[in-house]
PDB file of C-alpha atoms in Angstrom:
ATOM      1  CA  MET A 130     110.483  66.618  70.384  1.00 42.00           C
ATOM      2  CA  THR A 131     108.300  64.609  72.736  1.00 45.00           C
ATOM      3  CA  ALA A 132     107.721  65.437  76.356  1.00 46.00           C
ATOM      4  CA  LYS A 133     109.674  62.339  77.306  1.00 49.00           C
ATOM      5  CA  LYS A 134     112.679  63.383  75.250  1.00 47.00           C
ATOM      6  CA  GLU A 135     112.606  66.851  76.828  1.00 46.00           C
ATOM      7  CA  GLN A 136     112.556  65.346  80.269  1.00 48.00           C
ATOM      8  CA  GLN A 137     115.577  63.215  79.406  1.00 48.00           C
ATOM      9  CA  ASP A 138     117.563  66.144  78.128  1.00 49.00           C
ATOM     10  CA  SER A 139     116.901  68.190  81.223  1.00 48.00           C
ATOM     11  CA  ALA A 140     117.824  65.257  83.466  1.00 52.00           C
ATOM     12  CA  VAL A 141     121.359  65.069  82.141  1.00 78.00           C
ATOM     13  CA  ASP A 142     121.954  68.816  82.174  1.00 83.00           C
ATOM     14  CA  ALA A 143     123.762  68.488  85.487  1.00 90.00           C
ATOM     15  CA  PRO A 144     127.544  68.625  84.936  1.00 93.00           C
ATOM     16  CA  PHE A 145     128.195  65.566  87.082  1.00 96.00           C
ATOM     17  CA  LEU A 146     125.651  63.472  85.189  1.00 96.00           C
ATOM     18  CA  ILE A 147     127.162  64.552  81.863  1.00 96.00           C
ATOM     19  CA  GLU A 148     130.572  63.394  83.116  1.00 96.00           C
ATOM     20  CA  LEU A 149     129.118  60.116  84.399  1.00 97.00           C
ATOM     21  CA  VAL A 150     127.379  59.418  81.100  1.00 96.00           C
ATOM     22  CA  LYS A 151     130.646  60.153  79.287  1.00 95.00           C
ATOM     23  CA  THR A 152     132.460  57.741  81.606  1.00 96.00           C
ATOM     24  CA  LEU A 153     129.824  55.068  81.027  1.00 95.00           C
ATOM     25  CA  ARG A 154     129.869  55.505  77.242  1.00 94.00           C
ATOM     26  CA  ALA A 155     133.670  55.183  77.260  1.00 94.00           C
ATOM     27  CA  GLN A 156     133.180  51.590  78.494  1.00 92.00           C
ATOM     28  CA  ASP A 157     131.117  50.756  75.451  1.00 89.00           C
ATOM     29  CA  THR A 158     134.003  49.880  73.167  1.00 88.00           C
ATOM     30  CA  ASN A 159     131.928  47.870  70.713  1.00 88.00           C
ATOM     31  CA  GLY A 160     129.145  50.411  70.280  1.00 87.00           C
ATOM     32  CA  SER A 161     126.348  48.228  71.612  1.00 88.00           C
ATOM     33  CA  TRP A 162     124.937  51.094  73.703  1.00 88.00           C
ATOM     34  CA  GLU A 163     124.669  53.538  70.802  1.00 87.00           C
ATOM     35  CA  GLY A 164     120.904  53.139  70.712  1.00 90.00           C
ATOM     36  CA  LYS A 165     120.588  53.804  74.443  1.00 92.00           C
ATOM     37  CA  SER A 166     119.642  57.213  75.796  1.00 93.00           C
ATOM     38  CA  ASP A 167     121.661  58.840  78.562  1.00 93.00           C
ATOM     39  CA  LEU A 168     118.869  58.082  80.996  1.00 92.00           C
ATOM     40  CA  ASP A 169     118.918  54.413  79.990  1.00 93.00           C
ATOM     41  CA  LEU A 170     122.603  54.333  80.918  1.00 94.00           C
ATOM     42  CA  LEU A 171     122.007  56.009  84.273  1.00 94.00           C
ATOM     43  CA  GLU A 172     119.029  53.823  85.097  1.00 93.00           C
ATOM     44  CA  PRO A 173     121.005  51.073  86.940  1.00 93.00           C
ATOM     45  CA  TYR A 174     122.160  53.778  89.403  1.00 95.00           C
ATOM     46  CA  ILE A 175     118.583  54.439  90.455  1.00 94.00           C
ATOM     47  CA  LEU A 176     117.419  52.289  93.335  1.00 91.00           C
ATOM     48  CA  ASN A 177     114.540  53.465  95.440  1.00 85.00           C
ATOM     49  CA  LYS A 178     114.236  52.405  99.058  1.00 83.00           C
ATOM     50  CA  GLU A 179     111.989  49.407  98.408  1.00 85.00           C
ATOM     51  CA  LYS A 180     114.203  48.120  95.600  1.00 84.00           C
ATOM     52  CA  ARG A 181     117.244  48.575  97.792  1.00 82.00           C
ATOM     53  CA  ARG A 182     115.719  46.653 100.677  1.00 82.00           C
ATOM     54  CA  THR A 183     115.059  43.624  98.483  1.00 84.00           C
ATOM     55  CA  LEU A 184     118.749  43.296  97.553  1.00 83.00           C
ATOM     56  CA  PRO A 185     120.490  40.672  99.684  1.00 79.00           C
ATOM     57  CA  ILE A 186     123.618  41.860 101.496  1.00 76.00           C
ATOM     58  CA  ILE A 187     125.007  38.382 101.939  1.00 77.00           C
ATOM     59  CA  GLY A 188     128.279  37.436 100.251  1.00 76.00           C
ATOM     60  CA  GLY A 189     130.252  39.870  98.146  1.00 78.00           C
ATOM     61  CA  PRO A 190     128.581  42.637  96.116  1.00 83.00           C
ATOM     62  CA  ASP A 191     127.507  41.846  92.575  1.00 85.00           C
ATOM     63  CA  PRO A 192     130.341  42.626  90.081  1.00 88.00           C
ATOM     64  CA  ASN A 193     128.053  44.979  88.131  1.00 90.00           C
ATOM     65  CA  THR A 194     127.296  46.948  91.280  1.00 91.00           C
ATOM     66  CA  LEU A 195     131.000  47.170  92.045  1.00 92.00           C
ATOM     67  CA  ARG A 196     131.704  48.380  88.527  1.00 94.00           C
ATOM     68  CA  ARG A 197     128.994  51.040  88.889  1.00 95.00           C
ATOM     69  CA  LEU A 198     130.580  52.217  92.123  1.00 96.00           C
ATOM     70  CA  GLU A 199     133.991  52.438  90.461  1.00 96.00           C
ATOM     71  CA  LEU A 200     132.623  54.336  87.466  1.00 97.00           C
ATOM     72  CA  PHE A 201     130.749  56.736  89.744  1.00 98.00           C
ATOM     73  CA  PHE A 202     134.020  57.645  91.463  1.00 98.00           C
ATOM     74  CA  GLU A 203     135.831  57.709  88.130  1.00 97.00           C
ATOM     75  CA  ALA A 204     133.369  60.407  87.044  1.00 98.00           C
ATOM     76  CA  VAL A 205     134.089  62.247  90.319  1.00 98.00           C
ATOM     77  CA  THR A 206     137.815  61.898  89.600  1.00 98.00           C
ATOM     78  CA  ARG A 207     137.519  63.261  86.047  1.00 97.00           C
ATOM     79  CA  SER A 208     135.351  66.172  87.201  1.00 97.00           C
ATOM     80  CA  ILE A 209     137.908  67.192  89.831  1.00 98.00           C
ATOM     81  CA  GLU A 210     140.790  66.815  87.379  1.00 98.00           C
ATOM     82  CA  ARG A 211     139.021  68.943  84.793  1.00 96.00           C
ATOM     83  CA  GLU A 212     138.420  71.741  87.301  1.00 97.00           C
ATOM     84  CA  THR A 213     141.784  71.732  89.073  1.00 97.00           C
ATOM     85  CA  GLY A 214     144.218  70.385  86.481  1.00 97.00           C
ATOM     86  CA  VAL A 215     145.558  68.052  89.169  1.00 97.00           C
ATOM     87  CA  ILE A 216     145.930  64.326  88.488  1.00 97.00           C
ATOM     88  CA  ILE A 217     143.845  62.198  90.841  1.00 97.00           C
ATOM     89  CA  GLN A 218     144.291  58.506  91.590  1.00 95.00           C
ATOM     90  CA  PRO A 219     141.435  56.524  93.099  1.00 95.00           C
ATOM     91  CA  LEU A 220     142.189  53.722  95.541  1.00 95.00           C
ATOM     92  CA  LEU A 221     139.324  51.383  96.377  1.00 93.00           C
ATOM     93  CA  LYS A 222     139.634  48.709  99.023  1.00 91.00           C
ATOM     94  CA  LEU A 223     136.758  46.386  99.754  1.00 88.00           C
ATOM     95  CA  HIS A 224     136.518  44.141 102.776  1.00 84.00           C
ATOM     96  CA  ALA A 225     134.137  41.262 103.297  1.00 78.00           C
ATOM     97  CA  GLY A 226     130.440  42.016 103.664  1.00 79.00           C
ATOM     98  CA  GLY A 227     130.266  45.055 101.391  1.00 79.00           C
ATOM     99  CA  PHE A 228     132.355  47.275 103.662  1.00 88.00           C
ATOM    100  CA  GLY A 229     135.309  49.236 102.415  1.00 92.00           C
ATOM    101  CA  ARG A 230     136.847  52.576 101.692  1.00 94.00           C
ATOM    102  CA  ILE A 231     137.570  54.654  98.654  1.00 96.00           C
ATOM    103  CA  VAL A 232     140.008  57.540  98.586  1.00 97.00           C
ATOM    104  CA  LEU A 233     140.785  59.891  95.726  1.00 98.00           C
ATOM    105  CA  ILE A 234     144.419  60.873  96.016  1.00 98.00           C
ATOM    106  CA  ALA A 235     146.006  64.104  94.784  1.00 98.00           C
ATOM    107  CA  GLY A 236     149.738  64.023  95.499  1.00 97.00           C
ATOM    108  CA  ARG A 237     149.906  63.447  99.259  1.00 98.00           C
ATOM    109  CA  LEU A 238     146.364  64.706  99.865  1.00 98.00           C
ATOM    110  CA  ILE A 239     143.241  62.638 100.252  1.00 98.00           C
ATOM    111  CA  ALA A 240     140.956  64.892  98.260  1.00 98.00           C
ATOM    112  CA  VAL A 241     137.906  62.668  98.737  1.00 98.00           C
ATOM    113  CA  ASN A 242     137.417  60.103 101.456  1.00 96.00           C
ATOM    114  CA  LYS A 243     134.464  57.753 101.689  1.00 96.00           C
ATOM    115  CA  GLN A 244     133.867  54.848 104.010  1.00 94.00           C
ATOM    116  CA  LEU A 245     131.690  52.335 102.189  1.00 93.00           C
ATOM    117  CA  ARG A 246     129.029  50.083 103.630  1.00 89.00           C
ATOM    118  CA  ASP A 247     126.305  47.983 102.053  1.00 87.00           C
ATOM    119  CA  VAL A 248     128.055  48.271  98.712  1.00 89.00           C
ATOM    120  CA  HIS A 249     125.567  45.625  97.509  1.00 89.00           C
ATOM    121  CA  ARG A 250     122.932  48.358  97.605  1.00 90.00           C
ATOM    122  CA  PHE A 251     124.921  51.179  95.990  1.00 92.00           C
ATOM    123  CA  GLY A 252     122.357  53.371  94.291  1.00 94.00           C
ATOM    124  CA  PHE A 253     120.345  56.567  94.509  1.00 95.00           C
ATOM    125  CA  ASP A 254     116.665  57.417  94.910  1.00 94.00           C
ATOM    126  CA  ASN A 255     116.581  59.347  91.633  1.00 93.00           C
ATOM    127  CA  CYS A 256     118.726  61.219  89.119  1.00 93.00           C
ATOM    128  CA  VAL A 257     118.653  64.416  91.146  1.00 93.00           C
ATOM    129  CA  LYS A 258     120.039  62.616  94.196  1.00 95.00           C
ATOM    130  CA  LEU A 259     122.670  60.936  92.001  1.00 96.00           C
ATOM    131  CA  ALA A 260     123.770  64.323  90.637  1.00 96.00           C
ATOM    132  CA  GLN A 261     123.774  65.905  94.106  1.00 96.00           C
ATOM    133  CA  GLU A 262     125.836  63.139  95.645  1.00 96.00           C
ATOM    134  CA  GLY A 263     128.367  63.245  92.794  1.00 97.00           C
ATOM    135  CA  ASP A 264     128.581  67.035  93.030  1.00 97.00           C
ATOM    136  CA  LYS A 265     129.136  66.792  96.770  1.00 97.00           C
ATOM    137  CA  TYR A 266     132.295  64.707  96.298  1.00 98.00           C
ATOM    138  CA  VAL A 267     133.474  66.858  93.397  1.00 98.00           C
ATOM    139  CA  SER A 268     133.112  70.092  95.414  1.00 97.00           C
ATOM    140  CA  GLU A 269     134.761  68.536  98.451  1.00 97.00           C
ATOM    141  CA  GLY A 270     137.726  67.392  96.349  1.00 98.00           C
ATOM    142  CA  ILE A 271     138.164  70.714  94.578  1.00 98.00           C
ATOM    143  CA  SER A 272     137.937  72.717  97.775  1.00 98.00           C
ATOM    144  CA  LEU A 273     140.494  70.542  99.604  1.00 98.00           C
ATOM    145  CA  ILE A 274     142.928  70.644  96.686  1.00 98.00           C
ATOM    146  CA  ARG A 275     142.696  74.451  96.647  1.00 98.00           C
ATOM    147  CA  LYS A 276     143.113  74.598 100.415  1.00 98.00           C
ATOM    148  CA  PHE A 277     146.272  72.465 100.565  1.00 98.00           C
ATOM    149  CA  PRO A 278     148.222  72.970  97.319  1.00 97.00           C
ATOM    150  CA  ASN A 279     151.555  72.287  99.034  1.00 97.00           C
ATOM    151  CA  VAL A 280     150.372  68.805 100.065  1.00 98.00           C
ATOM    152  CA  VAL A 281     149.089  68.137  96.549  1.00 98.00           C
ATOM    153  CA  ASN A 282     152.420  69.186  95.028  1.00 96.00           C
ATOM    154  CA  TYR A 283     154.635  67.620  97.712  1.00 92.00           C
TER     155      TYR A 283
ATOM    156  CA  MET B  96     175.194  33.707 127.379  1.00 42.00           C
ATOM    157  CA  THR B  97     176.483  32.117 124.172  1.00 46.00           C
ATOM    158  CA  ALA B  98     177.931  34.026 121.241  1.00 46.00           C
ATOM    159  CA  LYS B  99     174.872  33.121 119.183  1.00 49.00           C
ATOM    160  CA  LYS B 100     172.481  34.522 121.784  1.00 47.00           C
ATOM    161  CA  GLU B 101     174.493  37.748 121.974  1.00 46.00           C
ATOM    162  CA  GLN B 102     174.339  38.131 118.216  1.00 48.00           C
ATOM    163  CA  GLN B 103     170.568  37.689 118.286  1.00 48.00           C
ATOM    164  CA  ASP B 104     170.095  40.303 120.955  1.00 49.00           C
ATOM    165  CA  SER B 105     172.127  42.859 119.064  1.00 48.00           C
ATOM    166  CA  ALA B 106     170.260  42.116 115.822  1.00 53.00           C
ATOM    167  CA  VAL B 107     166.904  43.166 117.248  1.00 78.00           C
ATOM    168  CA  ASP B 108     168.206  46.244 119.039  1.00 83.00           C
ATOM    169  CA  ALA B 109     166.890  48.418 116.200  1.00 90.00           C
ATOM    170  CA  PRO B 110     163.591  50.076 117.234  1.00 93.00           C
ATOM    171  CA  PHE B 111     161.854  49.105 114.003  1.00 96.00           C
ATOM    172  CA  LEU B 112     162.821  45.444 114.363  1.00 96.00           C
ATOM    173  CA  ILE B 113     161.587  45.438 117.965  1.00 96.00           C
ATOM    174  CA  GLU B 114     158.240  46.788 116.758  1.00 96.00           C
ATOM    175  CA  LEU B 115     158.105  44.246 113.918  1.00 97.00           C
ATOM    176  CA  VAL B 116     158.853  41.349 116.266  1.00 96.00           C
ATOM    177  CA  LYS B 117     156.139  42.625 118.614  1.00 95.00           C
ATOM    178  CA  THR B 118     153.704  42.776 115.677  1.00 95.00           C
ATOM    179  CA  LEU B 119     154.640  39.245 114.604  1.00 95.00           C
ATOM    180  CA  ARG B 120     154.321  37.837 118.128  1.00 94.00           C
ATOM    181  CA  ALA B 121     150.868  39.419 118.438  1.00 94.00           C
ATOM    182  CA  GLN B 122     149.742  37.082 115.629  1.00 92.00           C
ATOM    183  CA  ASP B 123     150.747  34.045 117.653  1.00 88.00           C
ATOM    184  CA  THR B 124     147.534  33.722 119.630  1.00 88.00           C
ATOM    185  CA  ASN B 125     148.072  30.093 120.578  1.00 87.00           C
ATOM    186  CA  GLY B 126     151.642  30.446 121.786  1.00 87.00           C
ATOM    187  CA  SER B 127     153.207  28.106 119.248  1.00 88.00           C
ATOM    188  CA  TRP B 128     156.059  30.539 118.581  1.00 88.00           C
ATOM    189  CA  GLU B 129     157.098  30.895 122.218  1.00 87.00           C
ATOM    190  CA  GLY B 130     160.151  28.723 121.616  1.00 90.00           C
ATOM    191  CA  LYS B 131     161.205  30.821 118.636  1.00 92.00           C
ATOM    192  CA  SER B 132     163.839  33.526 118.919  1.00 92.00           C
ATOM    193  CA  ASP B 133     163.224  36.984 117.516  1.00 93.00           C
ATOM    194  CA  LEU B 134     165.603  36.233 114.667  1.00 92.00           C
ATOM    195  CA  ASP B 135     163.673  33.063 113.837  1.00 93.00           C
ATOM    196  CA  LEU B 136     160.564  35.199 113.457  1.00 93.00           C
ATOM    197  CA  LEU B 137     162.302  37.733 111.222  1.00 94.00           C
ATOM    198  CA  GLU B 138     163.964  35.058 109.094  1.00 93.00           C
ATOM    199  CA  PRO B 139     161.162  34.821 106.454  1.00 93.00           C
ATOM    200  CA  TYR B 140     161.772  38.534 105.711  1.00 95.00           C
ATOM    201  CA  ILE B 141     165.349  37.806 104.652  1.00 94.00           C
ATOM    202  CA  LEU B 142     165.714  36.984 100.971  1.00 91.00           C
ATOM    203  CA  ASN B 143     169.063  37.453  99.332  1.00 85.00           C
ATOM    204  CA  LYS B 144     169.293  38.197  95.625  1.00 83.00           C
ATOM    205  CA  GLU B 145     169.726  34.586  94.532  1.00 85.00           C
ATOM    206  CA  LYS B 146     166.828  33.394  96.683  1.00 84.00           C
ATOM    207  CA  ARG B 147     164.672  36.206  95.333  1.00 82.00           C
ATOM    208  CA  ARG B 148     165.452  35.389  91.734  1.00 83.00           C
ATOM    209  CA  THR B 149     164.293  31.786  92.159  1.00 85.00           C
ATOM    210  CA  LEU B 150     160.815  32.904  93.269  1.00 83.00           C
ATOM    211  CA  PRO B 151     158.318  32.781  90.396  1.00 79.00           C
ATOM    212  CA  ILE B 152     156.403  35.997  89.745  1.00 76.00           C
ATOM    213  CA  ILE B 153     153.594  34.279  87.903  1.00 77.00           C
ATOM    214  CA  GLY B 154     150.083  34.344  89.360  1.00 76.00           C
ATOM    215  CA  GLY B 155     149.245  36.131  92.595  1.00 78.00           C
ATOM    216  CA  PRO B 156     151.749  36.452  95.440  1.00 84.00           C
ATOM    217  CA  ASP B 157     151.852  33.702  98.039  1.00 85.00           C
ATOM    218  CA  PRO B 158     149.435  34.484 100.935  1.00 88.00           C
ATOM    219  CA  ASN B 159     152.293  34.222 103.455  1.00 90.00           C
ATOM    220  CA  THR B 160     154.299  36.792 101.508  1.00 91.00           C
ATOM    221  CA  LEU B 161     151.301  39.076 101.413  1.00 92.00           C
ATOM    222  CA  ARG B 162     150.805  38.677 105.148  1.00 94.00           C
ATOM    223  CA  ARG B 163     154.473  39.525 105.734  1.00 95.00           C
ATOM    224  CA  LEU B 164     154.065  42.675 103.648  1.00 96.00           C
ATOM    225  CA  GLU B 165     150.990  43.693 105.636  1.00 96.00           C
ATOM    226  CA  LEU B 166     152.697  43.066 108.973  1.00 97.00           C
ATOM    227  CA  PHE B 167     155.767  45.006 107.862  1.00 98.00           C
ATOM    228  CA  PHE B 168     153.580  48.046 107.204  1.00 98.00           C
ATOM    229  CA  GLU B 169     151.616  47.405 110.377  1.00 97.00           C
ATOM    230  CA  ALA B 170     154.894  47.744 112.268  1.00 98.00           C
ATOM    231  CA  VAL B 171     155.576  50.980 110.352  1.00 98.00           C
ATOM    232  CA  THR B 172     152.073  52.170 111.284  1.00 98.00           C
ATOM    233  CA  ARG B 173     152.530  51.379 114.992  1.00 97.00           C
ATOM    234  CA  SER B 174     155.944  53.044 115.073  1.00 97.00           C
ATOM    235  CA  ILE B 175     154.571  56.258 113.568  1.00 98.00           C
ATOM    236  CA  GLU B 176     151.557  56.205 115.902  1.00 98.00           C
ATOM    237  CA  ARG B 177     153.769  55.740 118.935  1.00 96.00           C
ATOM    238  CA  GLU B 178     155.961  58.695 117.976  1.00 97.00           C
ATOM    239  CA  THR B 179     153.248  61.138 116.838  1.00 97.00           C
ATOM    240  CA  GLY B 180     150.158  60.094 118.798  1.00 97.00           C
ATOM    241  CA  VAL B 181     148.228  60.249 115.522  1.00 97.00           C
ATOM    242  CA  ILE B 182     146.046  57.340 114.409  1.00 97.00           C
ATOM    243  CA  ILE B 183     147.158  55.851 111.101  1.00 97.00           C
ATOM    244  CA  GLN B 184     145.111  53.678 108.776  1.00 95.00           C
ATOM    245  CA  PRO B 185     146.828  51.530 106.173  1.00 95.00           C
ATOM    246  CA  LEU B 186     145.145  50.958 102.819  1.00 95.00           C
ATOM    247  CA  LEU B 187     146.615  48.234 100.626  1.00 93.00           C
ATOM    248  CA  LYS B 188     145.432  47.631  97.103  1.00 91.00           C
ATOM    249  CA  LEU B 189     146.904  44.857  95.020  1.00 89.00           C
ATOM    250  CA  HIS B 190     146.436  44.486  91.296  1.00 84.00           C
ATOM    251  CA  ALA B 191     147.197  41.420  89.214  1.00 78.00           C
ATOM    252  CA  GLY B 192     150.810  40.387  88.778  1.00 79.00           C
ATOM    253  CA  GLY B 193     152.145  41.512  92.150  1.00 79.00           C
ATOM    254  CA  PHE B 194     151.670  45.227  91.459  1.00 88.00           C
ATOM    255  CA  GLY B 195     149.878  47.519  93.834  1.00 92.00           C
ATOM    256  CA  ARG B 196     150.025  50.413  96.228  1.00 94.00           C
ATOM    257  CA  ILE B 197     150.002  50.891  99.948  1.00 96.00           C
ATOM    258  CA  VAL B 198     149.255  54.173 101.660  1.00 97.00           C
ATOM    259  CA  LEU B 199     149.332  54.969 105.369  1.00 98.00           C
ATOM    260  CA  ILE B 200     146.689  57.563 106.033  1.00 98.00           C
ATOM    261  CA  ALA B 201     146.688  60.160 108.830  1.00 98.00           C
ATOM    262  CA  GLY B 202     143.497  62.210 108.630  1.00 97.00           C
ATOM    263  CA  ARG B 203     143.557  63.622 105.101  1.00 98.00           C
ATOM    264  CA  LEU B 204     147.303  63.136 104.711  1.00 98.00           C
ATOM    265  CA  ILE B 205     149.098  60.283 103.000  1.00 98.00           C
ATOM    266  CA  ALA B 206     151.900  59.944 105.504  1.00 98.00           C
ATOM    267  CA  VAL B 207     153.541  57.047 103.659  1.00 98.00           C
ATOM    268  CA  ASN B 208     153.100  56.176 100.012  1.00 96.00           C
ATOM    269  CA  LYS B 209     154.580  53.117  98.351  1.00 96.00           C
ATOM    270  CA  GLN B 210     154.009  51.749  94.879  1.00 94.00           C
ATOM    271  CA  LEU B 211     154.460  47.986  95.036  1.00 93.00           C
ATOM    272  CA  ARG B 212     155.882  45.707  92.380  1.00 89.00           C
ATOM    273  CA  ASP B 213     157.065  42.095  92.452  1.00 87.00           C
ATOM    274  CA  VAL B 214     155.239  41.595  95.732  1.00 89.00           C
ATOM    275  CA  HIS B 215     156.000  37.885  95.224  1.00 88.00           C
ATOM    276  CA  ARG B 216     159.604  38.694  96.105  1.00 90.00           C
ATOM    277  CA  PHE B 217     159.003  40.991  99.078  1.00 92.00           C
ATOM    278  CA  GLY B 218     162.052  40.594 101.279  1.00 94.00           C
ATOM    279  CA  PHE B 219     165.363  42.121 102.332  1.00 95.00           C
ATOM    280  CA  ASP B 220     169.022  41.179 101.914  1.00 94.00           C
ATOM    281  CA  ASN B 221     169.580  41.034 105.665  1.00 93.00           C
ATOM    282  CA  CYS B 222     168.278  42.284 109.015  1.00 93.00           C
ATOM    283  CA  VAL B 223     170.124  45.581 108.730  1.00 93.00           C
ATOM    284  CA  LYS B 224     168.460  46.316 105.378  1.00 95.00           C
ATOM    285  CA  LEU B 225     165.101  45.313 106.842  1.00 96.00           C
ATOM    286  CA  ALA B 226     165.572  47.723 109.763  1.00 96.00           C
ATOM    287  CA  GLN B 227     166.778  50.522 107.466  1.00 96.00           C
ATOM    288  CA  GLU B 228     163.860  50.167 105.079  1.00 96.00           C
ATOM    289  CA  GLY B 229     161.354  50.123 107.938  1.00 97.00           C
ATOM    290  CA  ASP B 230     163.007  53.155 109.529  1.00 97.00           C
ATOM    291  CA  LYS B 231     162.889  54.999 106.213  1.00 97.00           C
ATOM    292  CA  TYR B 232     159.091  54.732 106.047  1.00 98.00           C
ATOM    293  CA  VAL B 233     158.702  55.551 109.736  1.00 98.00           C
ATOM    294  CA  SER B 234     160.833  58.712 109.423  1.00 97.00           C
ATOM    295  CA  GLU B 235     159.047  59.770 106.257  1.00 97.00           C
ATOM    296  CA  GLY B 236     155.655  59.353 107.931  1.00 98.00           C
ATOM    297  CA  ILE B 237     156.634  61.204 111.098  1.00 98.00           C
ATOM    298  CA  SER B 238     158.194  64.087 109.192  1.00 98.00           C
ATOM    299  CA  LEU B 239     155.181  64.540 106.910  1.00 98.00           C
ATOM    300  CA  ILE B 240     152.744  64.430 109.820  1.00 98.00           C
ATOM    301  CA  ARG B 241     154.750  67.136 111.620  1.00 98.00           C
ATOM    302  CA  LYS B 242     154.948  69.196 108.427  1.00 98.00           C
ATOM    303  CA  PHE B 243     151.192  69.193 107.704  1.00 98.00           C
ATOM    304  CA  PRO B 244     149.326  68.981 111.041  1.00 97.00           C
ATOM    305  CA  ASN B 245     146.314  70.882 109.648  1.00 97.00           C
ATOM    306  CA  VAL B 246     145.821  68.199 106.969  1.00 98.00           C
ATOM    307  CA  VAL B 247     146.157  65.454 109.559  1.00 98.00           C
ATOM    308  CA  ASN B 248     143.583  67.105 111.796  1.00 96.00           C
ATOM    309  CA  TYR B 249     141.261  68.263 109.014  1.00 92.00           C
TER     310      TYR B 249
END
């Protein structure tokens, strides 16, 4: 096992990243990503500050970026569902200029709420940040669902 | 006062219809509807069964229909806000084929939740039905907000 391979394995040890990779692989219905490593799949999520700044924020966000955003929150959704056993429905609404809002709904509760801006530049400095951000939403959702079960089951 | 005028006045006595007319008139920034009666403004909301059946449900809904749907729920939003003092944010998401969902959000609570279908044919048999349907959402929203204040203020 090479040093590079070891690094890759450790990078996707984080539960949220494992869920995200699973979500991404589920999109690959014709098996064209089989040769890709988990890190290869996560790579488009990584945008450092310089890279981000070069992305134009004129017009609507790139469809691939939008899809990445949706799959990120789908992984959040699945992680919360797995932990709580509650069914979650995401609702994403984008306005002009890369602004918008996404909510993850559990019954009558908004388990996760995120105002979006600069969707064109959706990305993370590195895999650790990606995992942390995902975990943040997952924990928030789980904790709110446990706090207000009567709203979830209303 | 003519019989027709009297009938009009009584038709928009319902609090929800008054709010809806107010919402509609607020769109008329250049005053071109000043000559229109309240009932004239509400008229596009009235679709009896036969009229509804003739509307094609192929492709996306007509933009005017969509706008009417949004303004209907804006009137619901304003009515709930007026009664509860809580700020409500509507979130409308439409999918292909006239399906979708609208939620009215108060803090972390979904005060009103409506799955949409056949948006192409959004309309009501008559003004009474229109007022009743509006009132139904308003009451639902108010009652849920009063039931779960800690979720609203979370």
